[in-house]
Amino acid sequence: MQQENKKHWKAGRKPKDNPAIFRYSVSFNATEHARFLTLFEQSGMKVKAHFIAACIFNRTVKVVKIDKAAMDYYMRLTSFYSQFRSVGVNYNQVVKVLKSNFSEKKALAFLYKLEKATLELVKINQQIIQLTQEFEERWLQK
């Protein structure tokens, strides 16, 4: 019975190999604090102490800037592209229906109208490509 009482169970957190035991205090005025918070948020780090240590010891600090306008533009462009693809699928279906359900003369008349609309769609697509290239050159960092 005495041997059973001698067993000690360790509980709690496992001790760190290299604990940080030295602390320093820094005071900021309102402007410096706002700038510090901005830099901290841009770094993407989760812990302010790690950010400060990285700045002091010249470690590389990752800064990620997210441009909401660019992200919104690309989201809309992606949705437009999916709509453009669905127009292409519908185009193929319309051509098959015209070929099978109408006489050759009526089908050609409808296909002529469809061809005009397709040419307009191609012009719009070229404008979209041009605008996207201008947007990338002007606003996106490489």
GROMACS .gro file of C-alpha atoms in nm:
model
  142
    1MET     CA    1   0.000   0.000   0.000
    2GLN     CA    2   0.280   0.239   0.074
    3GLN     CA    3   0.424   0.188  -0.274
    4GLU     CA    4   0.095   0.292  -0.435
    5ASN     CA    5   0.098   0.619  -0.241
    6LYS     CA    6   0.449   0.703  -0.365
    7LYS     CA    7   0.339   0.727  -0.732
    8HIS     CA    8   0.307   1.091  -0.832
    9TRP     CA    9   0.084   1.190  -1.118
   10LYS     CA   10   0.193   1.498  -1.309
   11ALA     CA   11  -0.087   1.728  -1.404
   12GLY     CA   12  -0.100   2.059  -1.584
   13ARG     CA   13   0.083   2.210  -1.874
   14LYS     CA   14   0.406   2.063  -2.006
   15PRO     CA   15   0.694   2.305  -1.932
   16LYS     CA   16   0.847   2.488  -2.230
   17ASP     CA   17   1.202   2.409  -2.342
   18ASN     CA   18   1.302   2.774  -2.364
   19PRO     CA   19   1.055   2.985  -2.166
   20ALA     CA   20   1.041   3.361  -2.220
   21ILE     CA   21   1.091   3.509  -1.873
   22PHE     CA   22   1.216   3.860  -1.950
   23ARG     CA   23   0.953   4.129  -2.002
   24TYR     CA   24   0.977   4.485  -2.126
   25SER     CA   25   0.719   4.761  -2.132
   26VAL     CA   26   0.665   5.008  -2.416
   27SER     CA   27   0.437   5.311  -2.407
   28PHE     CA   28   0.279   5.462  -2.717
   29ASN     CA   29   0.087   5.783  -2.768
   30ALA     CA   30  -0.242   5.768  -2.960
   31THR     CA   31  -0.084   5.819  -3.304
   32GLU     CA   32   0.190   5.561  -3.246
   33HIS     CA   33  -0.063   5.314  -3.110
   34ALA     CA   34  -0.286   5.353  -3.416
   35ARG     CA   35   0.015   5.302  -3.644
   36PHE     CA   36   0.127   4.999  -3.444
   37LEU     CA   37  -0.218   4.840  -3.469
   38THR     CA   38  -0.227   4.906  -3.844
   39LEU     CA   39   0.111   4.740  -3.895
   40PHE     CA   40   0.013   4.451  -3.669
   41GLU     CA   41  -0.309   4.388  -3.863
   42GLN     CA   42  -0.124   4.406  -4.195
   43SER     CA   43   0.130   4.149  -4.075
   44GLY     CA   44  -0.137   3.882  -4.030
   45MET     CA   45   0.020   3.765  -3.706
   46LYS     CA   46  -0.207   3.657  -3.423
   47VAL     CA   47   0.009   3.756  -3.124
   48LYS     CA   48   0.131   4.114  -3.071
   49ALA     CA   49   0.435   3.998  -2.874
   50HIS     CA   50   0.552   3.783  -3.165
   51PHE     CA   51   0.505   4.078  -3.400
   52ILE     CA   52   0.710   4.309  -3.177
   53ALA     CA   53   0.988   4.050  -3.142
   54ALA     CA   54   0.997   4.002  -3.521
   55CYS     CA   55   1.029   4.379  -3.572
   56ILE     CA   56   1.304   4.416  -3.311
   57PHE     CA   57   1.517   4.127  -3.436
   58ASN     CA   58   1.468   4.214  -3.804
   59ARG     CA   59   1.288   3.897  -3.889
   60THR     CA   60   1.082   3.912  -4.201
   61VAL     CA   61   0.731   4.028  -4.127
   62LYS     CA   62   0.465   3.919  -4.369
   63VAL     CA   63   0.239   4.204  -4.481
   64VAL     CA   64  -0.068   4.118  -4.683
   65LYS     CA   65  -0.283   4.395  -4.825
   66ILE     CA   66  -0.623   4.293  -4.952
   67ASP     CA   67  -0.776   4.528  -5.205
   68LYS     CA   68  -1.152   4.501  -5.165
   69ALA     CA   69  -1.217   4.665  -5.502
   70ALA     CA   70  -0.993   4.417  -5.684
   71MET     CA   71  -1.147   4.123  -5.502
   72ASP     CA   72  -1.499   4.247  -5.581
   73TYR     CA   73  -1.400   4.300  -5.945
   74TYR     CA   74  -1.266   3.947  -5.979
   75MET     CA   75  -1.569   3.797  -5.806
   76ARG     CA   76  -1.799   3.975  -6.049
   77LEU     CA   77  -1.575   3.876  -6.340
   78THR     CA   78  -1.591   3.513  -6.230
   79SER     CA   79  -1.971   3.520  -6.206
   80PHE     CA   80  -1.986   3.688  -6.548
   81TYR     CA   81  -1.762   3.417  -6.692
   82SER     CA   82  -1.996   3.147  -6.563
   83GLN     CA   83  -2.291   3.330  -6.719
   84PHE     CA   84  -2.093   3.357  -7.043
   85ARG     CA   85  -2.038   2.980  -7.040
   86SER     CA   86  -2.409   2.915  -6.980
   87VAL     CA   87  -2.488   3.137  -7.281
   88GLY     CA   88  -2.257   2.914  -7.486
   89VAL     CA   89  -2.438   2.602  -7.368
   90ASN     CA   90  -2.775   2.760  -7.447
   91TYR     CA   91  -2.640   2.865  -7.788
   92ASN     CA   92  -2.562   2.502  -7.874
   93GLN     CA   93  -2.905   2.390  -7.757
   94VAL     CA   94  -3.081   2.658  -7.966
   95VAL     CA   95  -2.889   2.560  -8.278
   96LYS     CA   96  -2.989   2.193  -8.232
   97VAL     CA   97  -3.354   2.285  -8.179
   98LEU     CA   98  -3.358   2.513  -8.484
   99LYS     CA   99  -3.202   2.244  -8.698
  100SER     CA  100  -3.448   1.974  -8.590
  101ASN     CA  101  -3.778   2.168  -8.554
  102PHE     CA  102  -3.779   2.432  -8.830
  103SER     CA  103  -3.749   2.433  -9.205
  104GLU     CA  104  -3.413   2.524  -9.348
  105LYS     CA  105  -3.528   2.873  -9.452
  106LYS     CA  106  -3.673   2.962  -9.109
  107ALA     CA  107  -3.372   2.809  -8.929
  108LEU     CA  108  -3.134   3.021  -9.139
  109ALA     CA  109  -3.334   3.337  -9.057
  110PHE     CA  110  -3.316   3.263  -8.686
  111LEU     CA  111  -2.948   3.169  -8.711
  112TYR     CA  112  -2.879   3.504  -8.880
  113LYS     CA  113  -3.032   3.687  -8.581
  114LEU     CA  114  -2.840   3.461  -8.344
  115GLU     CA  115  -2.519   3.535  -8.531
  116LYS     CA  116  -2.571   3.912  -8.488
  117ALA     CA  117  -2.628   3.868  -8.114
  118THR     CA  118  -2.318   3.648  -8.095
  119LEU     CA  119  -2.104   3.916  -8.261
  120GLU     CA  120  -2.228   4.170  -8.005
  121LEU     CA  121  -2.138   3.927  -7.728
  122VAL     CA  122  -1.789   3.884  -7.873
  123LYS     CA  123  -1.740   4.263  -7.878
  124ILE     CA  124  -1.850   4.286  -7.515
  125ASN     CA  125  -1.613   4.004  -7.421
  126GLN     CA  126  -1.323   4.186  -7.591
  127GLN     CA  127  -1.408   4.503  -7.396
  128ILE     CA  128  -1.410   4.302  -7.073
  129ILE     CA  129  -1.066   4.159  -7.151
  130GLN     CA  130  -0.932   4.506  -7.231
  131LEU     CA  131  -1.077   4.656  -6.911
  132THR     CA  132  -0.936   4.372  -6.705
  133GLN     CA  133  -0.589   4.424  -6.850
  134GLU     CA  134  -0.608   4.799  -6.779
  135PHE     CA  135  -0.728   4.729  -6.425
  136GLU     CA  136  -0.442   4.487  -6.361
  137GLU     CA  137  -0.181   4.727  -6.498
  138ARG     CA  138  -0.309   5.023  -6.302
  139TRP     CA  139  -0.415   4.880  -5.966
  140LEU     CA  140  -0.264   4.540  -5.897
  141GLN     CA  141   0.087   4.499  -5.762
  142LYS     CA  142   0.307   4.239  -5.918
   0.00000   0.00000   0.00000
